[in-house]
mmCIF file of C-alpha atoms in Angstrom:
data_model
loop_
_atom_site.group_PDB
_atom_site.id
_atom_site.type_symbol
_atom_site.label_atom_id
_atom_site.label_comp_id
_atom_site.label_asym_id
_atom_site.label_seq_id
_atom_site.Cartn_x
_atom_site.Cartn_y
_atom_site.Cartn_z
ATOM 1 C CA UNK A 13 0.000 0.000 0.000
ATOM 2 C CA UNK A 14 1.671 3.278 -0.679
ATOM 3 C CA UNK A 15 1.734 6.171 1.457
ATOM 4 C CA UNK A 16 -1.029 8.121 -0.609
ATOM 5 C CA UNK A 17 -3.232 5.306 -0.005
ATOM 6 C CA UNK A 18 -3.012 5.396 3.301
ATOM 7 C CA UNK A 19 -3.747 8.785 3.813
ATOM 8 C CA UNK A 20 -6.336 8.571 1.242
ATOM 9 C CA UNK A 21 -7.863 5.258 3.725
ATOM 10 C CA UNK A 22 -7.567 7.674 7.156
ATOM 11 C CA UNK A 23 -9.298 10.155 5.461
ATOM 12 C CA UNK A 24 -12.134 7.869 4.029
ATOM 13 C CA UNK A 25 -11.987 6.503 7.652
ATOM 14 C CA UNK A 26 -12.465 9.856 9.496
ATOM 15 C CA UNK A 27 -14.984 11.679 7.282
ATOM 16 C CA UNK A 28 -17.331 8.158 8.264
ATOM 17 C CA UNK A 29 -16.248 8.318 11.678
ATOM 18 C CA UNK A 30 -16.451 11.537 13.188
ATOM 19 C CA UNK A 31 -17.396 14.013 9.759
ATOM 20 C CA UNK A 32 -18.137 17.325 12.388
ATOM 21 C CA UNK A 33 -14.356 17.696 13.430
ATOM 22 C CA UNK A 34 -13.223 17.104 9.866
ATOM 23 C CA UNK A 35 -15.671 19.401 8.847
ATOM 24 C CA UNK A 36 -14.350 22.239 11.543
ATOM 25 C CA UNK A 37 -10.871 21.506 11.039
ATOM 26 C CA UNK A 38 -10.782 22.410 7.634
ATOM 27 C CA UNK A 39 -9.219 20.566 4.592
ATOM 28 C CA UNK A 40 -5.472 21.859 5.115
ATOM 29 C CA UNK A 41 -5.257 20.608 8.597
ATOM 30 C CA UNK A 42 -6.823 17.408 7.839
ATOM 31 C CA UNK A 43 -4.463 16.872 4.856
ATOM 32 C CA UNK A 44 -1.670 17.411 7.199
ATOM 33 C CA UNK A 45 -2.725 15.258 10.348
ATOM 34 C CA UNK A 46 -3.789 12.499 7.840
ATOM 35 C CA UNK A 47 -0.126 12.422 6.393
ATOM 36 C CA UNK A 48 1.235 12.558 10.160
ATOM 37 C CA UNK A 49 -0.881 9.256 11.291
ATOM 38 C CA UNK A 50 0.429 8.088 8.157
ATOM 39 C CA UNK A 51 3.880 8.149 8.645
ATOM 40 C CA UNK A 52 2.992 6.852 12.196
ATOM 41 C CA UNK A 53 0.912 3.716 11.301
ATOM 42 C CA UNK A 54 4.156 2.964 8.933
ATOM 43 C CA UNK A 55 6.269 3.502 11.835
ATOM 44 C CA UNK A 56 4.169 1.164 13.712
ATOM 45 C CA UNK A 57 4.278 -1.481 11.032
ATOM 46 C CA UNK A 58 7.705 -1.587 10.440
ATOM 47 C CA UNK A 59 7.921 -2.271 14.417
ATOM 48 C CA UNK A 60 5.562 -4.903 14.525
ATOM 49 C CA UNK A 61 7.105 -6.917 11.560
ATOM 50 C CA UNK A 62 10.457 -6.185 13.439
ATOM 51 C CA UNK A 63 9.523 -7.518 16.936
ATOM 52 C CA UNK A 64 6.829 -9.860 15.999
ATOM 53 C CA UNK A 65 7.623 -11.557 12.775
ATOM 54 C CA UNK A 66 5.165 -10.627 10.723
ATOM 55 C CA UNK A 67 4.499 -10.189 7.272
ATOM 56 C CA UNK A 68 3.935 -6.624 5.985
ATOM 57 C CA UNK A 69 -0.073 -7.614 5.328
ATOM 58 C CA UNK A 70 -0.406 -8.841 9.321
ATOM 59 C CA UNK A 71 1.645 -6.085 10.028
ATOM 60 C CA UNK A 72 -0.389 -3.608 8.359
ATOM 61 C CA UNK A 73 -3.500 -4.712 9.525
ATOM 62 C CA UNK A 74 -2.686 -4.436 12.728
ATOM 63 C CA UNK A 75 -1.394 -0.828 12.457
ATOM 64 C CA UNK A 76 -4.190 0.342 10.932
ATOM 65 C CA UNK A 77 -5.925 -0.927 13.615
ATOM 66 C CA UNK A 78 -4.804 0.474 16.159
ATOM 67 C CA UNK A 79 -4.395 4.020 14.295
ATOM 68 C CA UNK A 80 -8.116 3.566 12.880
ATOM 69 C CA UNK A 81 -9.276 3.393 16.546
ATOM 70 C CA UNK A 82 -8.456 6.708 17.380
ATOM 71 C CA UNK A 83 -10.348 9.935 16.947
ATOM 72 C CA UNK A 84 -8.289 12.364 15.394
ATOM 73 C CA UNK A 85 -6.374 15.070 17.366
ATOM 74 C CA UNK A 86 -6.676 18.188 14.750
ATOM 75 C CA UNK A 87 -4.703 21.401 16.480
ATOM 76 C CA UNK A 88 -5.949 25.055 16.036
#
């Protein structure tokens, strides 16, 4: 999955999830938070193949998890 993907699947994810704090955070600080949790849930990937031995699919699933599962943090 590349990174644009990603961002493009937290994005899809948050505008179902919680659409009134996308809506007041505007599109520029959503962009940027989106590519943030990005380069986190990559992060997070790379650390679970690392320490667990898993494949990049297992790996990826369970980042996304885990970053999916939060409500994003969008700063003023």
């Amino acid at each position: 999955m590349t990174k644009d993907a990603i961002v493009v699947a937290i994005l899809d994810h948050w505008n179902r999830q919680c659409p009134n704090e996308v809506a007041e955070a505007g599109p520029k600080e959503v962009q940027e938070t989106a590519a943030a949790t990005a380069e986190l849930a990559e992060l997070e990937m790379e650390v679970l193949m690392a320490e667990h031995l898993m494949n990049r699919e297992m790996a990826w699933s369970e980042a996304s998890r885990i970053f999916l599962a939060q409500k994003p943090v969008f700063e003023d």
